[in-house]
Amino acid sequence: ITNNKSFIATGEASDGSGKADVKVWEPMLASGKEFLSIVFSVTLNVDGINYIKFSPNGKYLVCGCNDPNHTIFLIDAEGEDDQRILGKESGGPSKIYGIAFKNNSEFATVGIKQFRLWRIGEKERDEKVLSYTEVKLQDKLDNKFGAVASPFNTDHFYLGCSTGIIQLYKNNNYMNSKAVHTSSIDTIFIGKNHIITGGRDRTICIM
């Protein structure tokens, strides 16, 4: 969902066809009833969409896919229908379990023993629209990541681990960690004055 709650994005799971649709919807109201209207749809040649995220300004949509390369697709949510896909790159050896935007042109992806920082370039100027830096992980810590979040326009990333620990990175530098759950952290929300996490221990933690 976009930050202004004007649009919703969905990605299809695998149906065995080797194709999956990304759809963007707009909430509508007619005759006193609420419904969703399709704004556009893009078909990707992958076995399903695992994770999907809008940029803070709603211009871009990043998809982490279920294919052997765990491909990252960059979609233009404001462009023409025949020019929606701006770029794609291999997401790495792990399935993508979380995507978080640092600002409107930089985002992070996480998976099993994987943390990447991505940059969105300009198609006319840059050789690659999508480029990334592989972050060096701490060998002695749990690096099976299931969630990631970043306060807008900061250098900080909060990574949720399978053991219930949150790791804090400043860009690609590890800072510290804290145990907040007794099992895997699946979601992290960052508000103005607090951080909310949800874990498979069926608890919610507010920090």
JSON list of C-alpha atoms in Angstrom, two decimals:
[
{"chain": "A", "resi": 1, "resn": "ILE", "atom": "CA", "xyz": [0.00, 0.00, 0.00]},
{"chain": "A", "resi": 2, "resn": "THR", "atom": "CA", "xyz": [1.26, 3.52, -0.76]},
{"chain": "A", "resi": 3, "resn": "ASN", "atom": "CA", "xyz": [2.03, 5.86, 2.12]},
{"chain": "A", "resi": 4, "resn": "ASN", "atom": "CA", "xyz": [-0.99, 8.04, 1.30]},
{"chain": "A", "resi": 5, "resn": "LYS", "atom": "CA", "xyz": [-3.17, 4.89, 1.15]},
{"chain": "A", "resi": 6, "resn": "SER", "atom": "CA", "xyz": [-4.32, 5.74, -2.39]},
{"chain": "A", "resi": 7, "resn": "PHE", "atom": "CA", "xyz": [-3.13, 2.53, -4.07]},
{"chain": "A", "resi": 8, "resn": "ILE", "atom": "CA", "xyz": [-2.70, -1.14, -3.14]},
{"chain": "A", "resi": 9, "resn": "ALA", "atom": "CA", "xyz": [-0.38, -3.63, -4.86]},
{"chain": "A", "resi": 10, "resn": "THR", "atom": "CA", "xyz": [-0.79, -7.41, -4.98]},
{"chain": "A", "resi": 11, "resn": "GLY", "atom": "CA", "xyz": [1.41, -10.15, -6.41]},
{"chain": "A", "resi": 12, "resn": "GLU", "atom": "CA", "xyz": [0.24, -13.58, -7.52]},
{"chain": "A", "resi": 13, "resn": "ALA", "atom": "CA", "xyz": [1.49, -16.83, -6.03]},
{"chain": "A", "resi": 14, "resn": "SER", "atom": "CA", "xyz": [2.72, -19.58, -8.33]},
{"chain": "A", "resi": 15, "resn": "ASP", "atom": "CA", "xyz": [0.13, -21.54, -10.31]},
{"chain": "A", "resi": 16, "resn": "GLY", "atom": "CA", "xyz": [2.68, -23.60, -12.24]},
{"chain": "A", "resi": 17, "resn": "SER", "atom": "CA", "xyz": [2.44, -21.50, -15.42]},
{"chain": "A", "resi": 18, "resn": "GLY", "atom": "CA", "xyz": [5.79, -19.72, -14.96]},
{"chain": "A", "resi": 19, "resn": "LYS", "atom": "CA", "xyz": [3.98, -16.37, -15.02]},
{"chain": "A", "resi": 20, "resn": "ALA", "atom": "CA", "xyz": [2.64, -14.15, -12.27]},
{"chain": "A", "resi": 21, "resn": "ASP", "atom": "CA", "xyz": [0.74, -10.85, -12.34]},
{"chain": "A", "resi": 22, "resn": "VAL", "atom": "CA", "xyz": [1.49, -7.75, -10.30]},
{"chain": "A", "resi": 23, "resn": "LYS", "atom": "CA", "xyz": [-1.65, -5.66, -9.95]},
{"chain": "A", "resi": 24, "resn": "VAL", "atom": "CA", "xyz": [-2.15, -2.16, -8.60]},
{"chain": "A", "resi": 25, "resn": "TRP", "atom": "CA", "xyz": [-5.60, -1.31, -7.25]},
{"chain": "A", "resi": 26, "resn": "GLU", "atom": "CA", "xyz": [-7.37, 1.90, -6.29]},
{"chain": "A", "resi": 27, "resn": "PRO", "atom": "CA", "xyz": [-10.03, 1.96, -3.55]},
{"chain": "A", "resi": 28, "resn": "MET", "atom": "CA", "xyz": [-13.30, 3.32, -4.93]},
{"chain": "A", "resi": 29, "resn": "LEU", "atom": "CA", "xyz": [-16.69, 4.28, -3.50]},
{"chain": "A", "resi": 30, "resn": "ALA", "atom": "CA", "xyz": [-19.90, 4.00, -5.51]},
{"chain": "A", "resi": 31, "resn": "SER", "atom": "CA", "xyz": [-23.51, 3.81, -4.37]},
{"chain": "A", "resi": 32, "resn": "GLY", "atom": "CA", "xyz": [-22.33, 3.74, -0.79]},
{"chain": "A", "resi": 33, "resn": "LYS", "atom": "CA", "xyz": [-20.21, 0.63, -1.35]},
{"chain": "A", "resi": 34, "resn": "GLU", "atom": "CA", "xyz": [-16.45, 0.30, -1.28]},
{"chain": "A", "resi": 35, "resn": "PHE", "atom": "CA", "xyz": [-14.60, -1.74, -3.89]},
{"chain": "A", "resi": 36, "resn": "LEU", "atom": "CA", "xyz": [-11.20, -2.03, -5.57]},
{"chain": "A", "resi": 37, "resn": "SER", "atom": "CA", "xyz": [-10.62, -1.01, -9.18]},
{"chain": "A", "resi": 38, "resn": "ILE", "atom": "CA", "xyz": [-7.56, -2.20, -11.15]},
{"chain": "A", "resi": 39, "resn": "VAL", "atom": "CA", "xyz": [-5.27, 0.66, -12.19]},
{"chain": "A", "resi": 40, "resn": "PHE", "atom": "CA", "xyz": [-2.81, -1.54, -14.11]},
{"chain": "A", "resi": 41, "resn": "SER", "atom": "CA", "xyz": [-1.44, -5.07, -14.28]},
{"chain": "A", "resi": 42, "resn": "VAL", "atom": "CA", "xyz": [2.03, -6.34, -15.24]},
{"chain": "A", "resi": 43, "resn": "THR", "atom": "CA", "xyz": [2.82, -9.97, -16.08]},
{"chain": "A", "resi": 44, "resn": "LEU", "atom": "CA", "xyz": [6.25, -11.22, -14.97]},
{"chain": "A", "resi": 45, "resn": "ASN", "atom": "CA", "xyz": [7.86, -14.44, -16.21]},
{"chain": "A", "resi": 46, "resn": "VAL", "atom": "CA", "xyz": [8.42, -15.88, -12.74]},
{"chain": "A", "resi": 47, "resn": "ASP", "atom": "CA", "xyz": [6.91, -18.58, -10.51]},
{"chain": "A", "resi": 48, "resn": "GLY", "atom": "CA", "xyz": [5.07, -16.19, -8.24]},
{"chain": "A", "resi": 49, "resn": "ILE", "atom": "CA", "xyz": [5.74, -13.00, -6.27]},
{"chain": "A", "resi": 50, "resn": "ASN", "atom": "CA", "xyz": [7.11, -13.40, -2.75]},
{"chain": "A", "resi": 51, "resn": "TYR", "atom": "CA", "xyz": [7.30, -9.77, -1.59]},
{"chain": "A", "resi": 52, "resn": "ILE", "atom": "CA", "xyz": [6.19, -6.41, -2.95]},
{"chain": "A", "resi": 53, "resn": "LYS", "atom": "CA", "xyz": [6.78, -2.83, -1.78]},
{"chain": "A", "resi": 54, "resn": "PHE", "atom": "CA", "xyz": [6.01, 0.73, -2.94]},
{"chain": "A", "resi": 55, "resn": "SER", "atom": "CA", "xyz": [8.62, 3.48, -2.70]},
{"chain": "A", "resi": 56, "resn": "PRO", "atom": "CA", "xyz": [7.66, 6.23, -0.19]},
{"chain": "A", "resi": 57, "resn": "ASN", "atom": "CA", "xyz": [6.50, 8.57, -2.98]},
{"chain": "A", "resi": 58, "resn": "GLY", "atom": "CA", "xyz": [4.55, 5.80, -4.72]},
{"chain": "A", "resi": 59, "resn": "LYS", "atom": "CA", "xyz": [6.48, 6.11, -7.98]},
{"chain": "A", "resi": 60, "resn": "TYR", "atom": "CA", "xyz": [8.23, 2.73, -7.87]},
{"chain": "A", "resi": 61, "resn": "LEU", "atom": "CA", "xyz": [7.14, -0.77, -7.03]},
{"chain": "A", "resi": 62, "resn": "VAL", "atom": "CA", "xyz": [9.80, -3.36, -6.13]},
{"chain": "A", "resi": 63, "resn": "CYS", "atom": "CA", "xyz": [9.00, -7.07, -6.39]},
{"chain": "A", "resi": 64, "resn": "GLY", "atom": "CA", "xyz": [10.96, -10.01, -4.99]},
{"chain": "A", "resi": 65, "resn": "CYS", "atom": "CA", "xyz": [10.10, -13.11, -7.02]},
{"chain": "A", "resi": 66, "resn": "ASN", "atom": "CA", "xyz": [9.97, -16.88, -6.66]},
{"chain": "A", "resi": 67, "resn": "ASP", "atom": "CA", "xyz": [12.30, -17.98, -9.43]},
{"chain": "A", "resi": 68, "resn": "PRO", "atom": "CA", "xyz": [15.77, -19.61, -9.29]},
{"chain": "A", "resi": 69, "resn": "ASN", "atom": "CA", "xyz": [17.46, -16.19, -9.28]},
{"chain": "A", "resi": 70, "resn": "HIS", "atom": "CA", "xyz": [14.95, -14.64, -6.83]},
{"chain": "A", "resi": 71, "resn": "THR", "atom": "CA", "xyz": [14.75, -11.79, -9.32]},
{"chain": "A", "resi": 72, "resn": "ILE", "atom": "CA", "xyz": [14.15, -8.21, -8.17]},
{"chain": "A", "resi": 73, "resn": "PHE", "atom": "CA", "xyz": [11.90, -6.28, -10.56]},
{"chain": "A", "resi": 74, "resn": "LEU", "atom": "CA", "xyz": [11.58, -2.49, -10.59]},
{"chain": "A", "resi": 75, "resn": "ILE", "atom": "CA", "xyz": [8.19, -1.32, -11.87]},
{"chain": "A", "resi": 76, "resn": "ASP", "atom": "CA", "xyz": [7.18, 2.24, -12.74]},
{"chain": "A", "resi": 77, "resn": "ALA", "atom": "CA", "xyz": [3.83, 2.79, -11.04]},
{"chain": "A", "resi": 78, "resn": "GLU", "atom": "CA", "xyz": [3.35, 6.13, -12.80]},
{"chain": "A", "resi": 79, "resn": "GLY", "atom": "CA", "xyz": [4.53, 5.21, -16.32]},
{"chain": "A", "resi": 80, "resn": "GLU", "atom": "CA", "xyz": [2.92, 4.00, -19.52]},
{"chain": "A", "resi": 81, "resn": "ASP", "atom": "CA", "xyz": [1.54, 0.45, -19.61]},
{"chain": "A", "resi": 82, "resn": "ASP", "atom": "CA", "xyz": [4.05, -0.76, -22.21]},
{"chain": "A", "resi": 83, "resn": "GLN", "atom": "CA", "xyz": [7.01, 0.71, -20.28]},
{"chain": "A", "resi": 84, "resn": "ARG", "atom": "CA", "xyz": [6.24, -0.35, -16.71]},
{"chain": "A", "resi": 85, "resn": "ILE", "atom": "CA", "xyz": [9.26, -2.62, -16.14]},
{"chain": "A", "resi": 86, "resn": "LEU", "atom": "CA", "xyz": [12.28, -0.37, -15.64]},
{"chain": "A", "resi": 87, "resn": "GLY", "atom": "CA", "xyz": [14.81, -3.04, -14.69]},
{"chain": "A", "resi": 88, "resn": "LYS", "atom": "CA", "xyz": [15.50, -6.40, -13.10]},
{"chain": "A", "resi": 89, "resn": "GLU", "atom": "CA", "xyz": [18.45, -8.05, -11.35]},
{"chain": "A", "resi": 90, "resn": "SER", "atom": "CA", "xyz": [19.17, -11.31, -9.57]},
{"chain": "A", "resi": 91, "resn": "GLY", "atom": "CA", "xyz": [18.13, -11.02, -5.94]},
{"chain": "A", "resi": 92, "resn": "GLY", "atom": "CA", "xyz": [20.71, -13.56, -4.79]},
{"chain": "A", "resi": 93, "resn": "PRO", "atom": "CA", "xyz": [20.71, -17.16, -3.55]},
{"chain": "A", "resi": 94, "resn": "SER", "atom": "CA", "xyz": [17.99, -16.64, -0.93]},
{"chain": "A", "resi": 95, "resn": "LYS", "atom": "CA", "xyz": [14.28, -16.05, -1.28]},
{"chain": "A", "resi": 96, "resn": "ILE", "atom": "CA", "xyz": [13.41, -12.40, -0.51]},
{"chain": "A", "resi": 97, "resn": "TYR", "atom": "CA", "xyz": [11.60, -12.16, 2.83]},
{"chain": "A", "resi": 98, "resn": "GLY", "atom": "CA", "xyz": [11.64, -8.39, 3.26]},
{"chain": "A", "resi": 99, "resn": "ILE", "atom": "CA", "xyz": [12.03, -5.10, 1.36]},
{"chain": "A", "resi": 100, "resn": "ALA", "atom": "CA", "xyz": [12.44, -1.67, 2.96]},
{"chain": "A", "resi": 101, "resn": "PHE", "atom": "CA", "xyz": [12.97, 1.73, 1.32]},
{"chain": "A", "resi": 102, "resn": "LYS", "atom": "CA", "xyz": [15.54, 4.06, 2.84]},
{"chain": "A", "resi": 103, "resn": "ASN", "atom": "CA", "xyz": [14.35, 6.89, 0.59]},
{"chain": "A", "resi": 104, "resn": "ASN", "atom": "CA", "xyz": [12.77, 7.14, -2.86]},
{"chain": "A", "resi": 105, "resn": "SER", "atom": "CA", "xyz": [15.82, 5.77, -4.69]},
{"chain": "A", "resi": 106, "resn": "GLU", "atom": "CA", "xyz": [17.46, 3.36, -2.22]},
{"chain": "A", "resi": 107, "resn": "PHE", "atom": "CA", "xyz": [16.11, 0.21, -0.60]},
{"chain": "A", "resi": 108, "resn": "ALA", "atom": "CA", "xyz": [17.19, -2.97, 1.18]},
{"chain": "A", "resi": 109, "resn": "THR", "atom": "CA", "xyz": [16.33, -6.63, 0.70]},
{"chain": "A", "resi": 110, "resn": "VAL", "atom": "CA", "xyz": [16.83, -9.45, 3.20]},
{"chain": "A", "resi": 111, "resn": "GLY", "atom": "CA", "xyz": [16.70, -13.25, 3.15]},
{"chain": "A", "resi": 112, "resn": "ILE", "atom": "CA", "xyz": [18.49, -16.23, 4.64]},
{"chain": "A", "resi": 113, "resn": "LYS", "atom": "CA", "xyz": [22.05, -15.05, 5.35]},
{"chain": "A", "resi": 114, "resn": "GLN", "atom": "CA", "xyz": [21.57, -12.19, 2.94]},
{"chain": "A", "resi": 115, "resn": "PHE", "atom": "CA", "xyz": [21.33, -8.41, 3.27]},
{"chain": "A", "resi": 116, "resn": "ARG", "atom": "CA", "xyz": [21.64, -6.17, 0.20]},
{"chain": "A", "resi": 117, "resn": "LEU", "atom": "CA", "xyz": [21.47, -2.40, -0.22]},
{"chain": "A", "resi": 118, "resn": "TRP", "atom": "CA", "xyz": [20.08, -1.34, -3.60]},
{"chain": "A", "resi": 119, "resn": "ARG", "atom": "CA", "xyz": [20.20, 1.86, -5.60]},
{"chain": "A", "resi": 120, "resn": "ILE", "atom": "CA", "xyz": [17.76, 2.95, -8.32]},
{"chain": "A", "resi": 121, "resn": "GLY", "atom": "CA", "xyz": [19.59, 4.78, -11.09]},
{"chain": "A", "resi": 122, "resn": "GLU", "atom": "CA", "xyz": [18.39, 6.79, -14.05]},
{"chain": "A", "resi": 123, "resn": "LYS", "atom": "CA", "xyz": [17.68, 4.72, -17.15]},
{"chain": "A", "resi": 124, "resn": "GLU", "atom": "CA", "xyz": [19.05, 7.31, -19.56]},
{"chain": "A", "resi": 125, "resn": "ARG", "atom": "CA", "xyz": [22.27, 7.91, -17.63]},
{"chain": "A", "resi": 126, "resn": "ASP", "atom": "CA", "xyz": [23.20, 4.71, -15.77]},
{"chain": "A", "resi": 127, "resn": "GLU", "atom": "CA", "xyz": [24.25, 1.44, -17.35]},
{"chain": "A", "resi": 128, "resn": "LYS", "atom": "CA", "xyz": [22.15, -0.44, -14.79]},
{"chain": "A", "resi": 129, "resn": "VAL", "atom": "CA", "xyz": [18.91, 0.89, -13.36]},
{"chain": "A", "resi": 130, "resn": "LEU", "atom": "CA", "xyz": [19.33, -1.44, -10.36]},
{"chain": "A", "resi": 131, "resn": "SER", "atom": "CA", "xyz": [22.64, -1.91, -8.57]},
{"chain": "A", "resi": 132, "resn": "TYR", "atom": "CA", "xyz": [23.43, -3.29, -5.13]},
{"chain": "A", "resi": 133, "resn": "THR", "atom": "CA", "xyz": [26.02, -3.68, -2.39]},
{"chain": "A", "resi": 134, "resn": "GLU", "atom": "CA", "xyz": [26.29, -6.96, -0.49]},
{"chain": "A", "resi": 135, "resn": "VAL", "atom": "CA", "xyz": [26.45, -6.21, 3.24]},
{"chain": "A", "resi": 136, "resn": "LYS", "atom": "CA", "xyz": [28.98, -8.20, 5.28]},
{"chain": "A", "resi": 137, "resn": "LEU", "atom": "CA", "xyz": [27.15, -10.03, 8.07]},
{"chain": "A", "resi": 138, "resn": "GLN", "atom": "CA", "xyz": [28.30, -10.85, 11.59]},
{"chain": "A", "resi": 139, "resn": "ASP", "atom": "CA", "xyz": [29.50, -14.48, 11.66]},
{"chain": "A", "resi": 140, "resn": "LYS", "atom": "CA", "xyz": [28.47, -15.19, 15.26]},
{"chain": "A", "resi": 141, "resn": "LEU", "atom": "CA", "xyz": [24.91, -13.84, 14.96]},
{"chain": "A", "resi": 142, "resn": "ASP", "atom": "CA", "xyz": [21.67, -15.29, 13.61]},
{"chain": "A", "resi": 143, "resn": "ASN", "atom": "CA", "xyz": [21.53, -14.08, 10.01]},
{"chain": "A", "resi": 144, "resn": "LYS", "atom": "CA", "xyz": [18.30, -15.73, 8.91]},
{"chain": "A", "resi": 145, "resn": "PHE", "atom": "CA", "xyz": [16.34, -12.56, 8.25]},
{"chain": "A", "resi": 146, "resn": "GLY", "atom": "CA", "xyz": [12.56, -12.49, 7.90]},
{"chain": "A", "resi": 147, "resn": "ALA", "atom": "CA", "xyz": [11.85, -8.75, 8.00]},
{"chain": "A", "resi": 148, "resn": "VAL", "atom": "CA", "xyz": [13.49, -5.37, 7.48]},
{"chain": "A", "resi": 149, "resn": "ALA", "atom": "CA", "xyz": [12.46, -1.76, 8.08]},
{"chain": "A", "resi": 150, "resn": "SER", "atom": "CA", "xyz": [14.09, 1.65, 7.78]},
{"chain": "A", "resi": 151, "resn": "PRO", "atom": "CA", "xyz": [13.03, 5.09, 9.05]},
{"chain": "A", "resi": 152, "resn": "PHE", "atom": "CA", "xyz": [12.61, 7.38, 6.04]},
{"chain": "A", "resi": 153, "resn": "ASN", "atom": "CA", "xyz": [15.70, 9.36, 5.02]},
{"chain": "A", "resi": 154, "resn": "THR", "atom": "CA", "xyz": [18.00, 7.80, 7.61]},
{"chain": "A", "resi": 155, "resn": "ASP", "atom": "CA", "xyz": [20.93, 5.41, 7.34]},
{"chain": "A", "resi": 156, "resn": "HIS", "atom": "CA", "xyz": [19.47, 2.87, 9.76]},
{"chain": "A", "resi": 157, "resn": "PHE", "atom": "CA", "xyz": [18.05, -0.58, 9.00]},
{"chain": "A", "resi": 158, "resn": "TYR", "atom": "CA", "xyz": [16.33, -2.86, 11.52]},
{"chain": "A", "resi": 159, "resn": "LEU", "atom": "CA", "xyz": [16.54, -6.55, 10.59]},
{"chain": "A", "resi": 160, "resn": "GLY", "atom": "CA", "xyz": [14.32, -9.17, 12.20]},
{"chain": "A", "resi": 161, "resn": "CYS", "atom": "CA", "xyz": [15.91, -12.62, 12.71]},
{"chain": "A", "resi": 162, "resn": "SER", "atom": "CA", "xyz": [14.60, -16.17, 13.07]},
{"chain": "A", "resi": 163, "resn": "THR", "atom": "CA", "xyz": [15.61, -16.31, 16.75]},
{"chain": "A", "resi": 164, "resn": "GLY", "atom": "CA", "xyz": [13.61, -13.19, 17.67]},
{"chain": "A", "resi": 165, "resn": "ILE", "atom": "CA", "xyz": [16.56, -10.81, 17.65]},
{"chain": "A", "resi": 166, "resn": "ILE", "atom": "CA", "xyz": [16.61, -7.43, 15.93]},
{"chain": "A", "resi": 167, "resn": "GLN", "atom": "CA", "xyz": [19.90, -6.36, 14.39]},
{"chain": "A", "resi": 168, "resn": "LEU", "atom": "CA", "xyz": [20.60, -2.68, 13.75]},
{"chain": "A", "resi": 169, "resn": "TYR", "atom": "CA", "xyz": [22.78, -1.61, 10.84]},
{"chain": "A", "resi": 170, "resn": "LYS", "atom": "CA", "xyz": [23.87, 1.88, 9.84]},
{"chain": "A", "resi": 171, "resn": "ASN", "atom": "CA", "xyz": [24.07, 1.48, 6.08]},
{"chain": "A", "resi": 172, "resn": "ASN", "atom": "CA", "xyz": [26.40, -1.54, 5.72]},
{"chain": "A", "resi": 173, "resn": "ASN", "atom": "CA", "xyz": [27.88, -1.34, 9.23]},
{"chain": "A", "resi": 174, "resn": "TYR", "atom": "CA", "xyz": [26.59, -3.50, 12.07]},
{"chain": "A", "resi": 175, "resn": "MET", "atom": "CA", "xyz": [25.74, -1.48, 15.21]},
{"chain": "A", "resi": 176, "resn": "ASN", "atom": "CA", "xyz": [24.06, -3.72, 17.80]},
{"chain": "A", "resi": 177, "resn": "SER", "atom": "CA", "xyz": [21.29, -6.24, 18.43]},
{"chain": "A", "resi": 178, "resn": "LYS", "atom": "CA", "xyz": [18.47, -6.85, 20.89]},
{"chain": "A", "resi": 179, "resn": "ALA", "atom": "CA", "xyz": [16.30, -9.88, 21.74]},
{"chain": "A", "resi": 180, "resn": "VAL", "atom": "CA", "xyz": [12.60, -8.93, 21.50]},
{"chain": "A", "resi": 181, "resn": "HIS", "atom": "CA", "xyz": [10.85, -12.24, 20.64]},
{"chain": "A", "resi": 182, "resn": "THR", "atom": "CA", "xyz": [11.35, -15.93, 21.36]},
{"chain": "A", "resi": 183, "resn": "SER", "atom": "CA", "xyz": [10.93, -16.97, 17.72]},
{"chain": "A", "resi": 184, "resn": "SER", "atom": "CA", "xyz": [11.13, -15.55, 14.21]},
{"chain": "A", "resi": 185, "resn": "ILE", "atom": "CA", "xyz": [10.28, -11.89, 13.59]},
{"chain": "A", "resi": 186, "resn": "ASP", "atom": "CA", "xyz": [8.04, -11.59, 10.52]},
{"chain": "A", "resi": 187, "resn": "THR", "atom": "CA", "xyz": [7.17, -7.90, 10.51]},
{"chain": "A", "resi": 188, "resn": "ILE", "atom": "CA", "xyz": [8.64, -4.59, 11.68]},
{"chain": "A", "resi": 189, "resn": "PHE", "atom": "CA", "xyz": [6.79, -1.25, 11.62]},
{"chain": "A", "resi": 190, "resn": "ILE", "atom": "CA", "xyz": [8.52, 2.05, 12.38]},
{"chain": "A", "resi": 191, "resn": "GLY", "atom": "CA", "xyz": [6.38, 4.94, 13.57]},
{"chain": "A", "resi": 192, "resn": "LYS", "atom": "CA", "xyz": [7.36, 8.47, 14.60]},
{"chain": "A", "resi": 193, "resn": "ASN", "atom": "CA", "xyz": [8.18, 7.56, 18.18]},
{"chain": "A", "resi": 194, "resn": "HIS", "atom": "CA", "xyz": [8.20, 3.79, 18.34]},
{"chain": "A", "resi": 195, "resn": "ILE", "atom": "CA", "xyz": [9.01, 0.48, 16.64]},
{"chain": "A", "resi": 196, "resn": "ILE", "atom": "CA", "xyz": [6.45, -2.34, 16.53]},
{"chain": "A", "resi": 197, "resn": "THR", "atom": "CA", "xyz": [7.46, -5.93, 15.81]},
{"chain": "A", "resi": 198, "resn": "GLY", "atom": "CA", "xyz": [5.41, -9.08, 15.27]},
{"chain": "A", "resi": 199, "resn": "GLY", "atom": "CA", "xyz": [6.79, -12.58, 15.84]},
{"chain": "A", "resi": 200, "resn": "ARG", "atom": "CA", "xyz": [5.80, -16.19, 15.45]},
{"chain": "A", "resi": 201, "resn": "ASP", "atom": "CA", "xyz": [5.65, -16.40, 19.23]},
{"chain": "A", "resi": 202, "resn": "ARG", "atom": "CA", "xyz": [2.26, -14.69, 18.78]},
{"chain": "A", "resi": 203, "resn": "THR", "atom": "CA", "xyz": [3.33, -11.55, 20.56]},
{"chain": "A", "resi": 204, "resn": "ILE", "atom": "CA", "xyz": [3.64, -7.91, 19.56]},
{"chain": "A", "resi": 205, "resn": "CYS", "atom": "CA", "xyz": [6.50, -5.84, 20.93]},
{"chain": "A", "resi": 206, "resn": "ILE", "atom": "CA", "xyz": [6.40, -2.02, 21.11]},
{"chain": "A", "resi": 207, "resn": "MET", "atom": "CA", "xyz": [9.71, -0.24, 21.63]}
]
